[in-house]
Amino acid sequence: MKLGVVGLPNVGKSTLFNAITHAGAECANYPFCTIEPNVGIVAVPDERLDVLAKMYNTKKVTPAVIEFVDIAGLVKGASKGEGLGNKFLANIRETDAIVHVVRCFEDENITHVDGSVDPVRDIETINLELIFSDMESVTKKHDKAFSMIKTGDKKYKEEAEFLKRLLDHLESGKPAITLDMTDDEKDYVKSLFLITDKPVIYAANIAESDIGKNEDEIPMAKKVKEYALSVGAECMVISAKTEEEISMLEPEDQKMFLDDLGLTESGLDRLVKKSYKLLGLISYLTAGEKEVRAWTIVNGTKAPQAAGKIHSDFEKGFIRAEIVDYSILVELGSFNLAKEKGKVRSEGKEYVMQDSDVVLFRFNV
């Protein structure tokens, strides 16, 4: 899963990304931890992995991961080449969702590009640039389809008509994701890689002094939550500065730090979990002495396709999936004992995987 981190300059986006990058650098035992300077990889928090690792005395633990792509601070006019943001817009097109960092704190030492802090205005500035960028892409696609109508193939006429409807929607200042579309049209729009067709999490970046307050008692954060609700987006309140400080600590010190703040988990962990949920993802688990691992799949995936995540041969030669519920496995202490007790289920090709599944796939190629 890949998320693009966007926002105006000086809103705390880079600070949050530094926390993400440092957290990623500290996560061992999985590949591609560091790709390039503007990409950070972090593990999806999953306490089940540690429990299974102790049970199996495993040599390796591999969590599910999320990739964050940092986009240079966008400014008004970015879609037309203003500032540094325009050349980075293409990077967001390849992401699955967007984390939009919004400044919700006053600080006279940190300048604001518009001279004052106004969360809703800032959100609309960024969104407008993303819409403008999508309009350019859709216009090119529409013009090409329109020019092909003369061939007599009705598919080009239908394509041009839909793209005109999409373009009108964008020109009215609305993101592509809010257009009323059929399932086929949604699939087509996905092929266009539009930025505004992606789900969004608004990250309301608050001052450290506001940590622990009721979120509705922080006026600017409340405005962001209300805006997100009005457009069907997700929202979370986070202090990027605090997250950066937490990411620099050892795990045991992190817990003490969070306890002192009256928090049960870091904002970064909440962001990762919310991102996972936003995209309708779950993790099934495999466990053994060699490795305990979480495998990311879309909720609703059937067993053979889930097996294919491990290796294509697993899907091609799928015979069955031997599954035990995680809580039952932990209670009984071993897969073999669970099997003896009749708690391991044998599931076929139509089985829909569940988040609590610990799986052993049987296949033959």
mmCIF file of C-alpha atoms in Angstrom:
data_model
loop_
_atom_site.group_PDB
_atom_site.id
_atom_site.type_symbol
_atom_site.label_atom_id
_atom_site.label_comp_id
_atom_site.label_asym_id
_atom_site.label_seq_id
_atom_site.Cartn_x
_atom_site.Cartn_y
_atom_site.Cartn_z
ATOM 1 C CA MET A 1 0.000 0.000 0.000
ATOM 2 C CA LYS A 2 1.347 3.410 -0.976
ATOM 3 C CA LEU A 3 0.182 6.760 0.423
ATOM 4 C CA GLY A 4 1.091 10.231 -0.813
ATOM 5 C CA VAL A 5 1.717 12.878 1.857
ATOM 6 C CA VAL A 6 0.672 16.355 0.673
ATOM 7 C CA GLY A 7 0.222 19.809 2.144
ATOM 8 C CA LEU A 8 1.242 23.450 1.882
ATOM 9 C CA PRO A 9 4.797 24.434 2.889
ATOM 10 C CA ASN A 10 5.377 24.838 6.650
ATOM 11 C CA VAL A 11 2.338 22.853 7.793
ATOM 12 C CA GLY A 12 4.368 20.082 9.465
ATOM 13 C CA LYS A 13 4.328 17.705 6.510
ATOM 14 C CA SER A 14 8.094 17.194 6.472
ATOM 15 C CA THR A 15 8.180 16.828 10.243
ATOM 16 C CA LEU A 16 5.563 14.073 10.063
ATOM 17 C CA PHE A 17 7.399 12.437 7.189
ATOM 18 C CA ASN A 18 10.651 12.514 9.187
ATOM 19 C CA ALA A 19 8.846 10.620 11.938
ATOM 20 C CA ILE A 20 7.569 8.118 9.369
ATOM 21 C CA THR A 21 11.017 7.687 7.796
ATOM 22 C CA HIS A 22 12.757 7.225 11.140
ATOM 23 C CA ALA A 23 10.163 4.707 12.259
ATOM 24 C CA GLY A 24 10.668 2.852 9.011
ATOM 25 C CA ALA A 25 14.438 2.860 9.357
ATOM 26 C CA GLU A 26 14.083 1.237 12.773
ATOM 27 C CA CYS A 27 11.913 -1.632 11.469
ATOM 28 C CA ALA A 28 14.057 -4.681 10.760
ATOM 29 C CA ASN A 29 13.426 -8.029 9.101
ATOM 30 C CA TYR A 30 11.597 -6.965 5.988
ATOM 31 C CA PRO A 31 12.934 -5.891 2.592
ATOM 32 C CA PHE A 32 13.015 -2.481 0.892
ATOM 33 C CA CYS A 33 13.099 -0.574 4.189
ATOM 34 C CA THR A 34 14.734 2.376 2.454
ATOM 35 C CA ILE A 35 14.098 3.063 -1.214
ATOM 36 C CA GLU A 36 14.940 6.708 -1.832
ATOM 37 C CA PRO A 37 14.961 9.947 0.193
ATOM 38 C CA ASN A 38 11.301 10.831 -0.398
ATOM 39 C CA VAL A 39 9.944 7.372 0.419
ATOM 40 C CA GLY A 40 9.419 5.952 3.906
ATOM 41 C CA ILE A 41 8.295 2.432 4.792
ATOM 42 C CA VAL A 42 6.628 1.629 8.112
ATOM 43 C CA ALA A 43 5.193 -1.538 9.580
ATOM 44 C CA VAL A 44 1.470 -1.920 10.206
ATOM 45 C CA PRO A 45 1.210 -2.320 14.013
ATOM 46 C CA ASP A 46 0.110 -5.886 14.759
ATOM 47 C CA GLU A 47 0.668 -7.251 18.256
ATOM 48 C CA ARG A 48 -0.371 -10.723 17.032
ATOM 49 C CA LEU A 49 2.992 -11.141 15.303
ATOM 50 C CA ASP A 50 4.959 -10.840 18.545
ATOM 51 C CA VAL A 51 2.664 -13.347 20.259
ATOM 52 C CA LEU A 52 3.095 -15.885 17.452
ATOM 53 C CA ALA A 53 6.846 -15.262 17.277
ATOM 54 C CA LYS A 54 7.217 -16.257 20.938
ATOM 55 C CA MET A 55 4.950 -19.265 20.459
ATOM 56 C CA TYR A 56 6.942 -20.579 17.488
ATOM 57 C CA ASN A 57 10.348 -19.294 18.659
ATOM 58 C CA THR A 58 10.626 -17.930 15.156
ATOM 59 C CA LYS A 59 13.766 -16.597 13.501
ATOM 60 C CA LYS A 60 12.076 -13.816 11.553
ATOM 61 C CA VAL A 61 9.032 -11.554 11.928
ATOM 62 C CA THR A 62 7.724 -9.778 8.828
ATOM 63 C CA PRO A 63 4.882 -7.281 9.315
ATOM 64 C CA ALA A 64 2.631 -5.844 6.642
ATOM 65 C CA VAL A 65 4.016 -2.484 5.520
ATOM 66 C CA ILE A 66 2.843 0.851 4.160
ATOM 67 C CA GLU A 67 4.882 3.048 1.855
ATOM 68 C CA PHE A 68 4.626 6.815 2.306
ATOM 69 C CA VAL A 69 5.674 9.098 -0.548
ATOM 70 C CA ASP A 70 6.586 12.648 0.454
ATOM 71 C CA ILE A 71 5.468 15.270 -2.063
ATOM 72 C CA ALA A 72 7.181 18.672 -2.092
ATOM 73 C CA GLY A 73 5.063 21.413 -0.499
ATOM 74 C CA LEU A 74 2.393 22.473 -2.963
ATOM 75 C CA VAL A 75 1.450 26.127 -3.404
ATOM 76 C CA LYS A 76 -1.254 28.025 -5.245
ATOM 77 C CA GLY A 77 -0.528 27.645 -8.952
ATOM 78 C CA ALA A 78 1.404 24.367 -8.553
ATOM 79 C CA SER A 79 -0.572 22.741 -11.373
ATOM 80 C CA LYS A 80 0.658 25.532 -13.644
ATOM 81 C CA GLY A 81 4.271 25.203 -12.564
ATOM 82 C CA GLU A 82 4.363 27.512 -9.534
ATOM 83 C CA GLY A 83 6.715 26.475 -6.728
ATOM 84 C CA LEU A 84 8.334 23.039 -6.639
ATOM 85 C CA GLY A 85 5.192 20.962 -6.331
ATOM 86 C CA ASN A 86 4.158 20.521 -9.942
ATOM 87 C CA LYS A 87 6.878 18.070 -10.958
ATOM 88 C CA PHE A 88 6.018 15.896 -7.960
ATOM 89 C CA LEU A 89 2.310 15.623 -8.729
ATOM 90 C CA ALA A 90 3.003 12.603 -10.942
ATOM 91 C CA ASN A 91 4.316 10.751 -7.875
ATOM 92 C CA ILE A 92 0.894 10.991 -6.193
ATOM 93 C CA ARG A 93 -0.849 9.397 -9.172
ATOM 94 C CA GLU A 94 0.728 6.057 -8.317
ATOM 95 C CA THR A 95 -0.432 6.111 -4.687
ATOM 96 C CA ASP A 96 -3.516 4.369 -3.269
ATOM 97 C CA ALA A 97 -4.608 7.185 -0.947
ATOM 98 C CA ILE A 98 -3.580 10.650 0.187
ATOM 99 C CA VAL A 99 -2.606 11.931 3.619
ATOM 100 C CA HIS A 100 -3.293 15.666 3.533
ATOM 101 C CA VAL A 101 -1.443 17.419 6.391
ATOM 102 C CA VAL A 102 -3.206 20.578 7.567
ATOM 103 C CA ARG A 103 -1.679 23.137 9.932
ATOM 104 C CA CYS A 104 -3.809 23.654 13.033
ATOM 105 C CA PHE A 105 -1.448 25.666 15.229
ATOM 106 C CA GLU A 106 -0.196 29.216 15.540
ATOM 107 C CA ASP A 107 3.549 29.880 15.716
ATOM 108 C CA GLU A 108 4.999 33.278 14.940
ATOM 109 C CA ASN A 109 8.382 31.649 14.247
ATOM 110 C CA ILE A 110 6.957 29.505 11.437
ATOM 111 C CA THR A 111 5.753 31.562 8.502
ATOM 112 C CA HIS A 112 2.664 30.642 6.524
ATOM 113 C CA VAL A 113 2.686 31.039 2.746
ATOM 114 C CA ASP A 114 -0.614 32.967 2.898
ATOM 115 C CA GLY A 115 0.338 35.046 5.940
ATOM 116 C CA SER A 116 -2.208 33.460 8.310
ATOM 117 C CA VAL A 117 -3.399 30.037 9.460
ATOM 118 C CA ASP A 118 -6.783 29.006 8.073
ATOM 119 C CA PRO A 119 -7.189 25.199 7.814
ATOM 120 C CA VAL A 120 -10.205 25.120 5.491
ATOM 121 C CA ARG A 121 -8.716 27.715 3.130
ATOM 122 C CA ASP A 122 -5.455 25.744 3.071
ATOM 123 C CA ILE A 123 -7.292 22.490 2.299
ATOM 124 C CA GLU A 124 -9.191 24.124 -0.548
ATOM 125 C CA THR A 125 -5.968 25.606 -1.972
ATOM 126 C CA ILE A 126 -4.371 22.179 -2.223
ATOM 127 C CA ASN A 127 -7.536 20.460 -3.456
ATOM 128 C CA LEU A 128 -7.958 23.030 -6.214
ATOM 129 C CA GLU A 129 -4.422 22.368 -7.476
ATOM 130 C CA LEU A 130 -5.063 18.626 -7.488
ATOM 131 C CA ILE A 131 -8.329 19.183 -9.385
ATOM 132 C CA PHE A 132 -6.554 21.415 -11.921
ATOM 133 C CA SER A 133 -3.937 18.713 -12.465
ATOM 134 C CA ASP A 134 -6.669 16.101 -13.046
ATOM 135 C CA MET A 135 -8.534 18.445 -15.407
ATOM 136 C CA GLU A 136 -5.448 18.629 -17.611
ATOM 137 C CA SER A 137 -5.230 14.819 -17.778
ATOM 138 C CA VAL A 138 -8.956 14.339 -18.430
ATOM 139 C CA THR A 139 -9.002 17.048 -21.120
ATOM 140 C CA LYS A 140 -6.231 15.279 -23.069
ATOM 141 C CA LYS A 141 -8.034 11.953 -22.756
ATOM 142 C CA HIS A 142 -11.357 13.508 -23.799
ATOM 143 C CA ASP A 143 -9.878 15.228 -26.844
ATOM 144 C CA LYS A 144 -8.316 11.974 -27.991
ATOM 145 C CA ALA A 145 -11.562 10.017 -27.569
ATOM 146 C CA PHE A 146 -13.552 12.794 -29.277
ATOM 147 C CA SER A 147 -11.215 12.724 -32.275
ATOM 148 C CA MET A 148 -11.783 8.972 -32.627
ATOM 149 C CA ILE A 149 -15.595 9.259 -32.855
ATOM 150 C CA LYS A 150 -15.228 9.677 -36.632
ATOM 151 C CA THR A 151 -14.118 6.016 -36.863
ATOM 152 C CA GLY A 152 -17.729 5.063 -36.197
ATOM 153 C CA ASP A 153 -16.872 2.901 -33.191
ATOM 154 C CA LYS A 154 -19.523 3.784 -30.584
ATOM 155 C CA LYS A 155 -17.150 3.059 -27.675
ATOM 156 C CA TYR A 156 -15.305 6.316 -28.439
ATOM 157 C CA LYS A 157 -18.554 8.297 -28.363
ATOM 158 C CA GLU A 158 -19.467 6.749 -24.989
ATOM 159 C CA GLU A 159 -15.961 7.378 -23.649
ATOM 160 C CA ALA A 160 -15.986 11.009 -24.793
ATOM 161 C CA GLU A 161 -19.427 11.591 -23.250
ATOM 162 C CA PHE A 162 -18.349 10.164 -19.898
ATOM 163 C CA LEU A 163 -15.104 12.136 -19.910
ATOM 164 C CA LYS A 164 -17.048 15.334 -20.626
ATOM 165 C CA ARG A 165 -19.291 14.602 -17.642
ATOM 166 C CA LEU A 166 -16.207 13.975 -15.491
ATOM 167 C CA LEU A 167 -14.552 17.154 -16.761
ATOM 168 C CA ASP A 168 -17.653 19.234 -15.965
ATOM 169 C CA HIS A 169 -17.637 17.752 -12.447
ATOM 170 C CA LEU A 170 -13.975 18.706 -11.940
ATOM 171 C CA GLU A 171 -14.533 22.193 -13.373
ATOM 172 C CA SER A 172 -17.217 22.742 -10.738
ATOM 173 C CA GLY A 173 -14.481 22.329 -8.109
ATOM 174 C CA LYS A 174 -15.409 18.813 -7.028
ATOM 175 C CA PRO A 175 -12.973 15.878 -6.759
ATOM 176 C CA ALA A 176 -13.435 12.909 -9.090
ATOM 177 C CA ILE A 177 -14.166 10.559 -6.197
ATOM 178 C CA THR A 178 -17.478 12.357 -5.523
ATOM 179 C CA LEU A 179 -18.865 11.839 -9.048
ATOM 180 C CA ASP A 180 -21.811 9.427 -9.231
ATOM 181 C CA MET A 181 -20.474 6.541 -11.325
ATOM 182 C CA THR A 182 -21.359 2.972 -12.283
ATOM 183 C CA ASP A 183 -18.933 0.183 -11.322
ATOM 184 C CA ASP A 184 -17.627 0.053 -14.898
ATOM 185 C CA GLU A 185 -17.072 3.817 -14.897
ATOM 186 C CA LYS A 186 -15.230 3.572 -11.572
ATOM 187 C CA ASP A 187 -12.931 0.919 -13.035
ATOM 188 C CA TYR A 188 -12.307 3.140 -16.060
ATOM 189 C CA VAL A 189 -11.499 6.158 -13.868
ATOM 190 C CA LYS A 190 -9.038 4.031 -11.885
ATOM 191 C CA SER A 191 -7.157 3.456 -15.144
ATOM 192 C CA LEU A 192 -6.748 7.242 -15.469
ATOM 193 C CA PHE A 193 -4.795 7.456 -12.173
ATOM 194 C CA LEU A 194 -6.523 10.672 -11.156
ATOM 195 C CA ILE A 195 -5.296 12.256 -7.930
ATOM 196 C CA THR A 196 -8.756 13.349 -6.782
ATOM 197 C CA ASP A 197 -10.160 9.842 -7.254
ATOM 198 C CA LYS A 198 -8.156 8.665 -4.248
ATOM 199 C CA PRO A 199 -9.508 8.435 -0.691
ATOM 200 C CA VAL A 200 -8.147 11.091 1.668
ATOM 201 C CA ILE A 201 -7.155 11.255 5.324
ATOM 202 C CA TYR A 202 -6.883 14.807 6.622
ATOM 203 C CA ALA A 203 -4.175 14.955 9.299
ATOM 204 C CA ALA A 204 -4.912 17.945 11.534
ATOM 205 C CA ASN A 205 -1.464 18.870 12.825
ATOM 206 C CA ILE A 206 -1.857 20.432 16.285
ATOM 207 C CA ALA A 207 0.594 22.100 18.677
ATOM 208 C CA GLU A 208 2.293 19.962 21.320
ATOM 209 C CA SER A 209 0.507 22.006 23.965
ATOM 210 C CA ASP A 210 -2.862 20.786 22.617
ATOM 211 C CA ILE A 211 -2.073 17.097 23.087
ATOM 212 C CA GLY A 212 -4.506 15.453 25.490
ATOM 213 C CA LYS A 213 -7.271 17.997 24.909
ATOM 214 C CA ASN A 214 -10.678 16.976 23.635
ATOM 215 C CA GLU A 215 -10.379 17.337 19.870
ATOM 216 C CA ASP A 216 -13.512 19.485 19.721
ATOM 217 C CA GLU A 217 -11.819 21.918 22.101
ATOM 218 C CA ILE A 218 -9.159 22.677 19.479
ATOM 219 C CA PRO A 219 -10.993 25.115 17.135
ATOM 220 C CA MET A 220 -8.851 24.638 14.032
ATOM 221 C CA ALA A 221 -8.776 20.835 14.351
ATOM 222 C CA LYS A 222 -12.551 20.868 14.781
ATOM 223 C CA LYS A 223 -12.885 22.776 11.484
ATOM 224 C CA VAL A 224 -10.806 20.130 9.703
ATOM 225 C CA LYS A 225 -12.952 17.317 11.144
ATOM 226 C CA GLU A 226 -16.128 19.102 10.043
ATOM 227 C CA TYR A 227 -14.721 19.648 6.547
ATOM 228 C CA ALA A 228 -13.659 15.993 6.231
ATOM 229 C CA LEU A 229 -17.110 14.869 7.334
ATOM 230 C CA SER A 230 -18.760 17.122 4.747
ATOM 231 C CA VAL A 231 -16.804 15.546 1.863
ATOM 232 C CA GLY A 232 -16.868 11.943 3.095
ATOM 233 C CA ALA A 233 -13.164 11.849 3.940
ATOM 234 C CA GLU A 234 -11.346 10.569 7.030
ATOM 235 C CA CYS A 235 -9.731 12.825 9.613
ATOM 236 C CA MET A 236 -7.343 12.366 12.501
ATOM 237 C CA VAL A 237 -5.680 14.752 14.925
ATOM 238 C CA ILE A 238 -1.918 14.412 15.300
ATOM 239 C CA SER A 239 1.080 16.415 16.530
ATOM 240 C CA ALA A 240 3.813 15.949 13.936
ATOM 241 C CA LYS A 241 6.470 17.420 16.246
ATOM 242 C CA THR A 242 5.576 14.969 19.007
ATOM 243 C CA GLU A 243 5.539 12.058 16.555
ATOM 244 C CA GLU A 244 9.043 12.986 15.423
ATOM 245 C CA GLU A 245 10.222 13.020 19.055
ATOM 246 C CA ILE A 246 8.571 9.648 19.739
ATOM 247 C CA SER A 247 10.146 8.075 16.642
ATOM 248 C CA MET A 248 13.634 8.936 17.969
ATOM 249 C CA LEU A 249 13.139 6.947 21.190
ATOM 250 C CA GLU A 250 13.767 3.305 21.988
ATOM 251 C CA PRO A 251 10.561 1.182 22.138
ATOM 252 C CA GLU A 252 10.458 1.023 25.957
ATOM 253 C CA ASP A 253 11.017 4.785 26.200
ATOM 254 C CA GLN A 254 8.282 5.378 23.635
ATOM 255 C CA LYS A 255 5.783 3.596 25.880
ATOM 256 C CA MET A 256 6.798 5.703 28.885
ATOM 257 C CA PHE A 257 6.537 8.875 26.795
ATOM 258 C CA LEU A 258 3.044 7.938 25.594
ATOM 259 C CA ASP A 259 1.965 7.013 29.136
ATOM 260 C CA ASP A 260 3.091 10.454 30.347
ATOM 261 C CA LEU A 261 0.931 12.023 27.629
ATOM 262 C CA GLY A 262 -2.025 9.812 28.555
ATOM 263 C CA LEU A 263 -1.962 8.077 25.158
ATOM 264 C CA THR A 264 -2.259 4.342 24.429
ATOM 265 C CA GLU A 265 -0.543 4.460 21.019
ATOM 266 C CA SER A 266 1.351 6.900 18.853
ATOM 267 C CA GLY A 267 -0.352 9.060 16.262
ATOM 268 C CA LEU A 268 1.770 7.361 13.609
ATOM 269 C CA ASP A 269 0.372 3.959 14.617
ATOM 270 C CA ARG A 270 -3.148 5.399 14.446
ATOM 271 C CA LEU A 271 -2.423 6.869 11.018
ATOM 272 C CA VAL A 272 -1.135 3.552 9.695
ATOM 273 C CA LYS A 273 -4.145 1.632 11.048
ATOM 274 C CA LYS A 274 -6.591 4.211 9.703
ATOM 275 C CA SER A 275 -4.910 4.087 6.277
ATOM 276 C CA TYR A 276 -5.159 0.307 6.250
ATOM 277 C CA LYS A 277 -8.849 0.454 7.138
ATOM 278 C CA LEU A 278 -9.545 3.271 4.651
ATOM 279 C CA LEU A 279 -8.459 1.070 1.759
ATOM 280 C CA GLY A 280 -10.421 -1.960 2.983
ATOM 281 C CA LEU A 281 -7.334 -4.039 3.708
ATOM 282 C CA ILE A 282 -6.835 -6.898 6.145
ATOM 283 C CA SER A 283 -3.927 -9.175 7.035
ATOM 284 C CA TYR A 284 -3.977 -12.935 7.265
ATOM 285 C CA LEU A 285 -1.090 -14.611 9.085
ATOM 286 C CA THR A 286 1.333 -17.450 8.436
ATOM 287 C CA ALA A 287 3.442 -18.827 11.258
ATOM 288 C CA GLY A 288 6.337 -21.237 11.672
ATOM 289 C CA GLU A 289 9.838 -21.523 13.071
ATOM 290 C CA LYS A 290 11.370 -19.860 10.019
ATOM 291 C CA GLU A 291 9.027 -16.864 9.859
ATOM 292 C CA VAL A 292 5.903 -15.293 11.257
ATOM 293 C CA ARG A 293 4.362 -12.967 8.682
ATOM 294 C CA ALA A 294 1.355 -10.766 7.973
ATOM 295 C CA TRP A 295 0.122 -10.770 4.363
ATOM 296 C CA THR A 296 -1.891 -7.810 3.098
ATOM 297 C CA ILE A 297 -5.033 -8.536 1.078
ATOM 298 C CA VAL A 298 -8.202 -6.668 0.162
ATOM 299 C CA ASN A 299 -11.129 -7.561 2.404
ATOM 300 C CA GLY A 300 -13.217 -10.115 0.481
ATOM 301 C CA THR A 301 -10.275 -11.927 -1.140
ATOM 302 C CA LYS A 302 -10.788 -15.670 -1.633
ATOM 303 C CA ALA A 303 -8.300 -18.302 -0.460
ATOM 304 C CA PRO A 304 -6.547 -19.085 -3.804
ATOM 305 C CA GLN A 305 -5.882 -15.410 -4.534
ATOM 306 C CA ALA A 306 -4.659 -14.889 -0.960
ATOM 307 C CA ALA A 307 -2.293 -17.836 -1.463
ATOM 308 C CA GLY A 308 -1.051 -16.147 -4.633
ATOM 309 C CA LYS A 309 0.259 -13.293 -2.477
ATOM 310 C CA ILE A 310 2.876 -15.706 -1.159
ATOM 311 C CA HIS A 311 3.731 -17.232 -4.545
ATOM 312 C CA SER A 312 1.923 -17.572 -7.864
ATOM 313 C CA ASP A 313 2.411 -21.366 -7.678
ATOM 314 C CA PHE A 314 0.325 -21.408 -4.488
ATOM 315 C CA GLU A 315 -2.600 -19.971 -6.427
ATOM 316 C CA LYS A 316 -2.124 -22.092 -9.556
ATOM 317 C CA GLY A 317 -1.910 -25.367 -7.667
ATOM 318 C CA PHE A 318 -4.240 -24.475 -4.792
ATOM 319 C CA ILE A 319 -5.745 -27.551 -3.114
ATOM 320 C CA ARG A 320 -7.045 -26.216 0.205
ATOM 321 C CA ALA A 321 -6.320 -23.845 3.050
ATOM 322 C CA GLU A 322 -5.920 -25.199 6.575
ATOM 323 C CA ILE A 323 -7.082 -22.399 8.848
ATOM 324 C CA VAL A 324 -7.253 -21.820 12.570
ATOM 325 C CA ASP A 325 -8.575 -18.675 14.229
ATOM 326 C CA TYR A 326 -5.751 -16.659 15.829
ATOM 327 C CA SER A 327 -7.393 -16.507 19.286
ATOM 328 C CA ILE A 328 -7.967 -20.288 19.316
ATOM 329 C CA LEU A 329 -4.369 -20.938 18.245
ATOM 330 C CA VAL A 330 -3.056 -18.749 21.058
ATOM 331 C CA GLU A 331 -5.378 -20.384 23.573
ATOM 332 C CA LEU A 332 -4.303 -23.924 22.623
ATOM 333 C CA GLY A 333 -0.641 -23.091 22.095
ATOM 334 C CA SER A 334 0.134 -24.902 18.824
ATOM 335 C CA PHE A 335 -1.245 -25.636 15.362
ATOM 336 C CA ASN A 336 -0.923 -29.396 15.907
ATOM 337 C CA LEU A 337 -2.908 -29.282 19.143
ATOM 338 C CA ALA A 338 -5.557 -27.147 17.444
ATOM 339 C CA LYS A 339 -5.753 -29.818 14.740
ATOM 340 C CA GLU A 340 -6.130 -32.581 17.333
ATOM 341 C CA LYS A 341 -8.966 -30.655 18.955
ATOM 342 C CA GLY A 342 -10.729 -30.284 15.604
ATOM 343 C CA LYS A 343 -10.228 -26.509 15.534
ATOM 344 C CA VAL A 344 -8.362 -26.388 12.218
ATOM 345 C CA ARG A 345 -10.756 -25.929 9.304
ATOM 346 C CA SER A 346 -10.163 -27.178 5.763
ATOM 347 C CA GLU A 347 -11.380 -24.478 3.359
ATOM 348 C CA GLY A 348 -11.696 -24.606 -0.425
ATOM 349 C CA LYS A 349 -11.511 -22.214 -3.369
ATOM 350 C CA GLU A 350 -14.624 -20.217 -2.461
ATOM 351 C CA TYR A 351 -13.551 -19.419 1.092
ATOM 352 C CA VAL A 352 -13.306 -15.678 1.828
ATOM 353 C CA MET A 353 -10.288 -14.919 4.012
ATOM 354 C CA GLN A 354 -10.753 -13.306 7.427
ATOM 355 C CA ASP A 355 -8.452 -10.988 9.365
ATOM 356 C CA SER A 356 -8.157 -13.520 12.209
ATOM 357 C CA ASP A 357 -6.975 -16.402 9.975
ATOM 358 C CA VAL A 358 -3.677 -18.185 10.604
ATOM 359 C CA VAL A 359 -3.161 -20.253 7.459
ATOM 360 C CA LEU A 360 -1.276 -23.218 6.055
ATOM 361 C CA PHE A 361 -1.845 -23.517 2.292
ATOM 362 C CA ARG A 362 -1.792 -26.907 0.562
ATOM 363 C CA PHE A 363 -0.925 -26.816 -3.138
ATOM 364 C CA ASN A 364 0.441 -28.971 -5.930
ATOM 365 C CA VAL A 365 2.130 -27.732 -9.095
#
